[in-house]
Tab-separated table of C-alpha atoms and ligand atoms in Angstrom:
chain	number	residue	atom	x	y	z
A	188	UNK	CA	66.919	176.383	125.373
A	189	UNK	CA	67.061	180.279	125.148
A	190	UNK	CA	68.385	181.624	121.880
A	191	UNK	CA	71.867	182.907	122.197
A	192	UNK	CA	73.065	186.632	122.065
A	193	UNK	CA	74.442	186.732	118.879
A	194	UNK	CA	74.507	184.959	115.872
A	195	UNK	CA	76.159	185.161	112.755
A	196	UNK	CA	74.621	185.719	109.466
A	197	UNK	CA	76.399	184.180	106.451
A	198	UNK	CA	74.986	184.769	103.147
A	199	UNK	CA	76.934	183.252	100.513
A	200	UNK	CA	75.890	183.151	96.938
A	201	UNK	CA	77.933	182.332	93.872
A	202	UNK	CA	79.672	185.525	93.507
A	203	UNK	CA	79.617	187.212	96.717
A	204	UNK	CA	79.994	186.364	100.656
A	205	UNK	CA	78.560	188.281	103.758
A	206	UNK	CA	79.323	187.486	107.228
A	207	UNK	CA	77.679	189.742	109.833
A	208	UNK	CA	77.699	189.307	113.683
A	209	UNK	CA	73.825	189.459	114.343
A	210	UNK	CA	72.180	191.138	117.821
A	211	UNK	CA	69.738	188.076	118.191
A	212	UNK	CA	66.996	190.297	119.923
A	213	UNK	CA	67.223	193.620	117.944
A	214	UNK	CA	68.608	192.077	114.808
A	215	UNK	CA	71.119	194.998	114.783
A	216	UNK	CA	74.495	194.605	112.662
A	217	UNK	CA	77.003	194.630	115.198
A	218	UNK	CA	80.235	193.903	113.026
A	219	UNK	CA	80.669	192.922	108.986
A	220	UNK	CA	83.014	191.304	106.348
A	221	UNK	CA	81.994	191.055	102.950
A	222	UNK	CA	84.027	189.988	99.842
A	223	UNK	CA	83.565	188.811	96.347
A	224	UNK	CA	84.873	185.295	97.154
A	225	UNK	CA	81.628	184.153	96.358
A	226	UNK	CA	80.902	180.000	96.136
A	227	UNK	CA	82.397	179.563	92.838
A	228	UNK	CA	85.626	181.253	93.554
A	229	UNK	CA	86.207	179.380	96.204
A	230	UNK	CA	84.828	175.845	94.769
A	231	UNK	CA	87.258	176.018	91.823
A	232	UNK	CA	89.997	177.303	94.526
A	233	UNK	CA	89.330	174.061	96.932
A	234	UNK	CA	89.595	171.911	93.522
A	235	UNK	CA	92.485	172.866	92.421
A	236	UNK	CA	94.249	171.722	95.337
A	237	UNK	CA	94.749	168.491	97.130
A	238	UNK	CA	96.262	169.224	100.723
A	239	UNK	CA	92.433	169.641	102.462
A	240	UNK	CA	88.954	167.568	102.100
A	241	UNK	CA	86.091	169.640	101.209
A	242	UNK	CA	85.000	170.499	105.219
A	243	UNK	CA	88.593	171.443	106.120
A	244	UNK	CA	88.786	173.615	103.322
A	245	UNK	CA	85.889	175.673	103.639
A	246	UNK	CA	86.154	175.351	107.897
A	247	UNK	CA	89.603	177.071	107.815
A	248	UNK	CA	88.816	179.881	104.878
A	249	UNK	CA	85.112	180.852	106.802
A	250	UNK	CA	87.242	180.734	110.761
A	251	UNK	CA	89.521	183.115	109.076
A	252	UNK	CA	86.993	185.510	107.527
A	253	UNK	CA	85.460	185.474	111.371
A	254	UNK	CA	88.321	185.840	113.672
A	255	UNK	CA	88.430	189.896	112.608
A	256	UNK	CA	84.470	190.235	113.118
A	257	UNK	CA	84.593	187.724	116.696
A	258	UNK	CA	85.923	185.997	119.213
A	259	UNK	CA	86.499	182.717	118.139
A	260	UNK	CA	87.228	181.247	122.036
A	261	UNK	CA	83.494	181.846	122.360
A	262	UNK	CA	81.024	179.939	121.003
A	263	UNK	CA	79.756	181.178	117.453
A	264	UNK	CA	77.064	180.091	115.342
A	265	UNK	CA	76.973	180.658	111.451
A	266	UNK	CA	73.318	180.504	110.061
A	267	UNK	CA	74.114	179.903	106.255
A	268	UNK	CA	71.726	180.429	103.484
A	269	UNK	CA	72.555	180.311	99.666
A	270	UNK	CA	75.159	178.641	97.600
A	271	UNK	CA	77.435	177.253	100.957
A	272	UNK	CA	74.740	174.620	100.991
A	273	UNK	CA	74.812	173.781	97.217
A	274	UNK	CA	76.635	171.027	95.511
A	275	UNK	CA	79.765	173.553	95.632
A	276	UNK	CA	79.051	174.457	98.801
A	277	UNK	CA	80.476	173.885	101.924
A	278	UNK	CA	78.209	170.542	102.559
A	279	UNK	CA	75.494	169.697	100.100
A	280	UNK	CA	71.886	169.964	101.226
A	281	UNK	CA	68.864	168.717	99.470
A	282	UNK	CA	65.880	171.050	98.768
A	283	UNK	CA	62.635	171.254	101.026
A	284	UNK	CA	59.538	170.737	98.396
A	285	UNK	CA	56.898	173.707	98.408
A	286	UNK	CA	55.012	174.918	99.519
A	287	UNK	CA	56.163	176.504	102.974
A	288	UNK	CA	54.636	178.795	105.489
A	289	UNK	CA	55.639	182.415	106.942
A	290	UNK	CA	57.330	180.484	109.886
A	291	UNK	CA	59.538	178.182	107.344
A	292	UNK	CA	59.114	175.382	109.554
A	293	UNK	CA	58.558	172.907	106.521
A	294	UNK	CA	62.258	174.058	105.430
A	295	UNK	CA	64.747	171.804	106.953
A	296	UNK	CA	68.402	172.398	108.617
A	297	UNK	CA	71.174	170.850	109.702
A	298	UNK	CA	73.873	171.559	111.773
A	299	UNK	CA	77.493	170.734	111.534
A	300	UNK	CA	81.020	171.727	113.366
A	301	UNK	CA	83.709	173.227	112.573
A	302	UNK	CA	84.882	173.222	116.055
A	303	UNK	CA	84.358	172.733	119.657
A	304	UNK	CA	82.934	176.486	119.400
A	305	UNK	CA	81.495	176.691	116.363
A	306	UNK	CA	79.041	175.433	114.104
A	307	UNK	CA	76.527	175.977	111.374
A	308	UNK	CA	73.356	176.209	110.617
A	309	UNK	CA	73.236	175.274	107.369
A	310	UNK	CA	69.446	175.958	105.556
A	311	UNK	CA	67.829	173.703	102.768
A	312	UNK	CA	67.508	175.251	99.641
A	313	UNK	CA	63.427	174.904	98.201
A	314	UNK	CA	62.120	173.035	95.253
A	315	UNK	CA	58.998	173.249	93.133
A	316	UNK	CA	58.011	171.882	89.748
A	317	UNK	CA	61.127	171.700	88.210
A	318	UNK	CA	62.639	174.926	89.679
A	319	UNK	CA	65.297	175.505	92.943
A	320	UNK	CA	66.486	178.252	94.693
A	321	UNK	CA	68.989	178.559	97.843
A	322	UNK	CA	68.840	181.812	99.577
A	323	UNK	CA	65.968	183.410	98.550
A	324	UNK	CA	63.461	181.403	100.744
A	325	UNK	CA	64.951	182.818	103.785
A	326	UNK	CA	64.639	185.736	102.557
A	327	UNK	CA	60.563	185.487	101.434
A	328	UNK	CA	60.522	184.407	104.829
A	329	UNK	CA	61.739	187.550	106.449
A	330	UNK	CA	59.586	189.512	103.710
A	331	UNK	CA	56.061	187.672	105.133
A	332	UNK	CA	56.130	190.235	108.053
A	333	UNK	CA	55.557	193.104	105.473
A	334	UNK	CA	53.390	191.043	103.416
A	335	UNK	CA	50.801	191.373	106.463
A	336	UNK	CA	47.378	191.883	104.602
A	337	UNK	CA	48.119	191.382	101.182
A	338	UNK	CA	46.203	187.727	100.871
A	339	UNK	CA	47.861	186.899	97.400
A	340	UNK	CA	49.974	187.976	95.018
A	341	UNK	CA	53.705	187.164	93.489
A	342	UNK	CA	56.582	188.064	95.427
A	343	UNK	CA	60.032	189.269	92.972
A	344	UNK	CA	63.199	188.834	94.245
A	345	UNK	CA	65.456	190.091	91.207
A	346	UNK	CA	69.027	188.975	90.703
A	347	UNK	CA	71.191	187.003	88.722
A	348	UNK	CA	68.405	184.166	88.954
A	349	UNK	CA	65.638	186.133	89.256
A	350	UNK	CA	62.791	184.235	91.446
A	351	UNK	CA	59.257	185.202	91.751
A	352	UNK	CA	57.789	183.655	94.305
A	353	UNK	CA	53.276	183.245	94.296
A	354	UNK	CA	51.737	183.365	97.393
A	355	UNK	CA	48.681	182.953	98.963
A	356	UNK	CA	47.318	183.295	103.073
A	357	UNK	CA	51.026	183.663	103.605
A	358	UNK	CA	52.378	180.570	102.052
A	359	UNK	CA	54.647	180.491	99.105
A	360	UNK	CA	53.682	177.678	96.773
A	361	UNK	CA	54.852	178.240	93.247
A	362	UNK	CA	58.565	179.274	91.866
A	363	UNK	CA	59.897	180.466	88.824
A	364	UNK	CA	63.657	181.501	88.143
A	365	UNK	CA	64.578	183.647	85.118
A	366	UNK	CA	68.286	183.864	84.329
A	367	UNK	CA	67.745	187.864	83.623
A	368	UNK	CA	70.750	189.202	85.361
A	369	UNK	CA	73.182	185.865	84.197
A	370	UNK	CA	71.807	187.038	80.550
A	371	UNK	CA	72.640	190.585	80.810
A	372	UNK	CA	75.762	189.873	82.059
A	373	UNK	CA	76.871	187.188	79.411
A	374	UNK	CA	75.178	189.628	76.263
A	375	UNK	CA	77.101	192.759	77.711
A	376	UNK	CA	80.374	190.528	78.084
A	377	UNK	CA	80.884	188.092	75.622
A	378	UNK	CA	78.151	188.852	73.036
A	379	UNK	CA	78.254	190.460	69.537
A	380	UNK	CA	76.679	193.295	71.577
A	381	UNK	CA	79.270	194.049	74.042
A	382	UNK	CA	80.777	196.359	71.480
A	383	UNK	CA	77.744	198.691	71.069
A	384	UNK	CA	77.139	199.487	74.902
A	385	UNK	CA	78.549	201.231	77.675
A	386	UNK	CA	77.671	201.263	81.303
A	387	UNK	CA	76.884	204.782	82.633
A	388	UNK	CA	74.793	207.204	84.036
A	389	UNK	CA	70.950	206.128	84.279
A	390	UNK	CA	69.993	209.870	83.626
A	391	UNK	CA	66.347	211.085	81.619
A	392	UNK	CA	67.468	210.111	78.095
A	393	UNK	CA	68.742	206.627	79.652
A	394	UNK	CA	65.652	206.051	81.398
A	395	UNK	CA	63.425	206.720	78.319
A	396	UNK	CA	65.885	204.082	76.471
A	397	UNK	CA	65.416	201.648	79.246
A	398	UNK	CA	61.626	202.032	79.021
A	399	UNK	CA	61.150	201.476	75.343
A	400	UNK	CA	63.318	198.349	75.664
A	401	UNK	CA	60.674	197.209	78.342
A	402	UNK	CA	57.738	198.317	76.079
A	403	UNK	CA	59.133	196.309	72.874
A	404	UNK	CA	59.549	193.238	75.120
A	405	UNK	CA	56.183	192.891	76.607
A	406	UNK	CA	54.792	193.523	73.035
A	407	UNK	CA	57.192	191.479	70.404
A	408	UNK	CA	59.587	189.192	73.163
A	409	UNK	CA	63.474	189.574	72.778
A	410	UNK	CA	64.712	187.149	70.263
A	411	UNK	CA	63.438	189.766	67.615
A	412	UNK	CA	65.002	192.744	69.637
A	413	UNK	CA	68.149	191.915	70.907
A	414	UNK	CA	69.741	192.181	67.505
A	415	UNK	CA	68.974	195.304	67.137
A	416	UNK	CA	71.179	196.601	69.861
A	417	UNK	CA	73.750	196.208	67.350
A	418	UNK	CA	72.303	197.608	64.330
A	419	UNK	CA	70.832	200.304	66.126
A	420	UNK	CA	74.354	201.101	66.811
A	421	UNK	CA	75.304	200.759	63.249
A	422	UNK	CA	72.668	202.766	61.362
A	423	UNK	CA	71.886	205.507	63.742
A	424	UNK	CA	74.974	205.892	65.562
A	425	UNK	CA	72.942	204.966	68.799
A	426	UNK	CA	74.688	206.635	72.196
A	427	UNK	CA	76.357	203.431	73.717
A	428	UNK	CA	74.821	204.052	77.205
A	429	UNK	CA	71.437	204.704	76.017
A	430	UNK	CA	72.065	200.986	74.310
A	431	UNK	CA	72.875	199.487	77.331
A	432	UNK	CA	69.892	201.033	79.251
A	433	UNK	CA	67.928	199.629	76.089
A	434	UNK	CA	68.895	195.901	76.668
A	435	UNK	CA	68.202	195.745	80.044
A	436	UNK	CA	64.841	196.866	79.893
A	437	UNK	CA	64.577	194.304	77.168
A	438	UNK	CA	65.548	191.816	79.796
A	439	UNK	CA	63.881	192.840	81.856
A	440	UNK	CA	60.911	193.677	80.412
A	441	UNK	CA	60.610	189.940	79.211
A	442	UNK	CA	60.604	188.889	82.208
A	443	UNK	CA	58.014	190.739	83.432
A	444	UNK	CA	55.879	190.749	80.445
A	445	UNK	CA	53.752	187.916	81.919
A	446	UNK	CA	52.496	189.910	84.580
A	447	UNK	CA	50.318	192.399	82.284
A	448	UNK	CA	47.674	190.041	81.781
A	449	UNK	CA	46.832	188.616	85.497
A	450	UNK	CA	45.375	190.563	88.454
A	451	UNK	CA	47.274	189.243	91.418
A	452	UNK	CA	49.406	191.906	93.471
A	453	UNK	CA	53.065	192.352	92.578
A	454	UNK	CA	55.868	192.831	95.452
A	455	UNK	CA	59.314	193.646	94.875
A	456	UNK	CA	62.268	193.748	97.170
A	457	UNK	CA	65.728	194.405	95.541
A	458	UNK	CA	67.754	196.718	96.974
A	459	UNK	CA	70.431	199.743	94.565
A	460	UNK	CA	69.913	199.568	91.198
A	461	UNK	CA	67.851	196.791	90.660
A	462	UNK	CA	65.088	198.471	92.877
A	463	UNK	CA	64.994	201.411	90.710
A	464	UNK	CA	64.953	199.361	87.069
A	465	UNK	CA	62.420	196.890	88.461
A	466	UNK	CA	59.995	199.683	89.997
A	467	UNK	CA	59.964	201.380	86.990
A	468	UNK	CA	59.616	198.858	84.208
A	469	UNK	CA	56.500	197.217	86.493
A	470	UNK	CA	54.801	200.879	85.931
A	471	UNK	CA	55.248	200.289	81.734
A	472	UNK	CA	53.933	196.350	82.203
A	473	UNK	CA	51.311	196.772	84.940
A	474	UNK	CA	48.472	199.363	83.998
A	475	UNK	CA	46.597	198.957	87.860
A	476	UNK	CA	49.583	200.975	89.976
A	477	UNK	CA	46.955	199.099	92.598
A	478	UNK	CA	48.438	195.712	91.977
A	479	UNK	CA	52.176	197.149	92.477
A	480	UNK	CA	53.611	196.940	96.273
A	481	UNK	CA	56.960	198.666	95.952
A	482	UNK	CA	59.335	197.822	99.151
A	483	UNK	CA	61.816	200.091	101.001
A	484	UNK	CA	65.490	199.099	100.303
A	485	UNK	CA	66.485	198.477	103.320
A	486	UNK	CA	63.843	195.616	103.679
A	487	UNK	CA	65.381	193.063	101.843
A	488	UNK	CA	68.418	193.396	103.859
A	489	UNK	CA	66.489	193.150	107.047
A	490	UNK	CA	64.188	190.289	105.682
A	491	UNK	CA	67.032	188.293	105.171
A	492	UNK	CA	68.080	188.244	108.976
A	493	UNK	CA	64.590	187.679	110.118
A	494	UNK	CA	64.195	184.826	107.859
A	495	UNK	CA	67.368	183.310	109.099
A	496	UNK	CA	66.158	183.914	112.878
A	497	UNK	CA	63.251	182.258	111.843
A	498	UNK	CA	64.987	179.295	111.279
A	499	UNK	CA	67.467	179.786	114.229
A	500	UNK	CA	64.407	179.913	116.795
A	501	UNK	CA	63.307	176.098	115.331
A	502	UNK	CA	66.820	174.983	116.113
A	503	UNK	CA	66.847	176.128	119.343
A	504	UNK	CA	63.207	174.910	119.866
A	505	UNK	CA	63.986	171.494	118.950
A	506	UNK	CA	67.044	170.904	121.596
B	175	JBU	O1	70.458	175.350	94.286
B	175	JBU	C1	71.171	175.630	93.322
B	175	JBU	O2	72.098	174.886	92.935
B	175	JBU	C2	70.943	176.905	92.565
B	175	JBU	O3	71.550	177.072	91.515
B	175	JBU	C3	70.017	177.940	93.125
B	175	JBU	C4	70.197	179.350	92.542
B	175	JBU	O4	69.284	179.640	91.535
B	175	JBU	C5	70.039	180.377	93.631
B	175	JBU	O5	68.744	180.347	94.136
B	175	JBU	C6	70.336	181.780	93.171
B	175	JBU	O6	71.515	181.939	92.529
């Protein structure tokens, strides 16, 4: 059966939702909605009411989303990857165990209806050890085309849950998550520290902050440091944005301390912000700029879709 003209792309984490109408063939965005109704929101909306079962629910809040970005007369299919297939999802999914291959085909699917022109394609999340993830393996999937040559090595996917993914020949077979962005967010929010940092411009004097809060991770760890936000703050009047900068190379610096010490190669794909802090807190933790394979921003976006046709072209193999 041929693959059809279109599909759409639903990436729906905790916090945020994507739908994109998908040129099969070129891969080329042809329409968009995106919101911060991410899982959660909408889990905790769908409990709190009693009128709708969980598949009615979610069917009638994603046909809604769609009906400005297609025709819903004509038949649609959603591939879904992240949260939507988690416990507060839109159907729960079990996890494929690693290790899988650049064409994902160990990574099981399932399809379901919403109705008599639509339905999704809803993707397994991955297990390993005694880590998950939902979302990101479609996404290492897309990111094996521009892996091409590079025979091992650990793949980072920063985020709230941080994954870093080790490969080898082109198959994924070890995870780890590390709550980094989750951390940041809870410390700048509801910690003791929220009241000595400021979000703001990540300019020279920022930058150097952001670096030494890298440097004293990888050498001391952060329980010791993350105090000292604060009484930086207190005895020497530190600049509130330079603090901020400061904890989130701390963060993130402990995170990536573990890479000093080994020899594999180290890709990132993150795409804004995250691209920048990541690129440049490897270059204080990694001496050999040899091991470090820095993507373009736009990859991540496009490995995502590539991942998810991946998985499409299985489906449409197996009818
Ligand atoms: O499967 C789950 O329930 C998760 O919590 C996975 C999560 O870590 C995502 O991979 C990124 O947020």
């Amino acid at each position: 059966m041929s693959l059809p003209e279109t599909f759409i792309s639903c990436d729906w984490g905790t916090t945020n939702l994507r739908l994109r109408v998908i040129n099969t063939a070129t891969l080329d965005v042809m329409k968009e909605f995106s919101s911060n109704q991410g899982v959660k929101e909408l889990y905790k909306n769908y409990s709190e009411q009693d009128l709708l079962d969980k598949h009615s629910y979610y069917s009638n809040f994603l046909e809604q989303k769609l009906q400005d970005i297609t025709d819903l007369n004509q038949k649609n299919i959603i591939v879904a990857s992240g949260m939507i297939t988690s416990s507060m999802g839109m159907c729960e999914l079990g996890y494929t165990s690693m290790p899988f291959s650049a064409q994902g085909k160990e990574i099981f699917s399932k399809v379901i209806s919403i109705s008599k022109d639509l339905s999704v394609l809803m993707i397994s999340g991955v297990k390993q050890g005694d880590d998950v993830m939902r979302g990101e393996e479609v996404q290492a999937l897309g990111l094996t085309e521009y892996l091409e040559g590079i025979s091992e090595g650990v793949l980072l996917l920063p985020g709230t849950h941080s994954k870093h993914l080790t490969f080898q020949e082109n198959t994924f077979h070890k995870l780890d998550t590390f709550m980094t962005g989750e951390i940041f967010d809870m410390l700048t929010k509801h910690s003791i520290l929220s009241n000595s940092i400021a979000k703001g411009e990540f300019n020279e004097t920022n930058k150097k902050a952001f670096q030494e809060g890298v440097q004293k991770a990888v050498a001391e760890g952060i329980s010791k440091n993350l105090f000292k936000v604060r009484a930086k703050a207190l005895l020497d009047n530190r600049d509130k944005v330079e603090s901020y900068y400061y904890l989130s190379g701390l963060l993130i610096g402990d995170e990536l301390a573990y890479l000093k010490d080994q020899n594999p190669k180290v890709c990132i794909a993150a795409s804004g912000m995250l691209n920048e802090l990541y690129q440049l807190a490897l270059e204080v933790v990694v001496e050999d700029r040899n091991r470090l394979v820095f993507f373009e921003e736009d990859v991540l976006e496009k490995a995502l879709l590539i991942g998810q046709k991946k998985i499409l072209e299985q489906q449409y193999e197996c009818v």
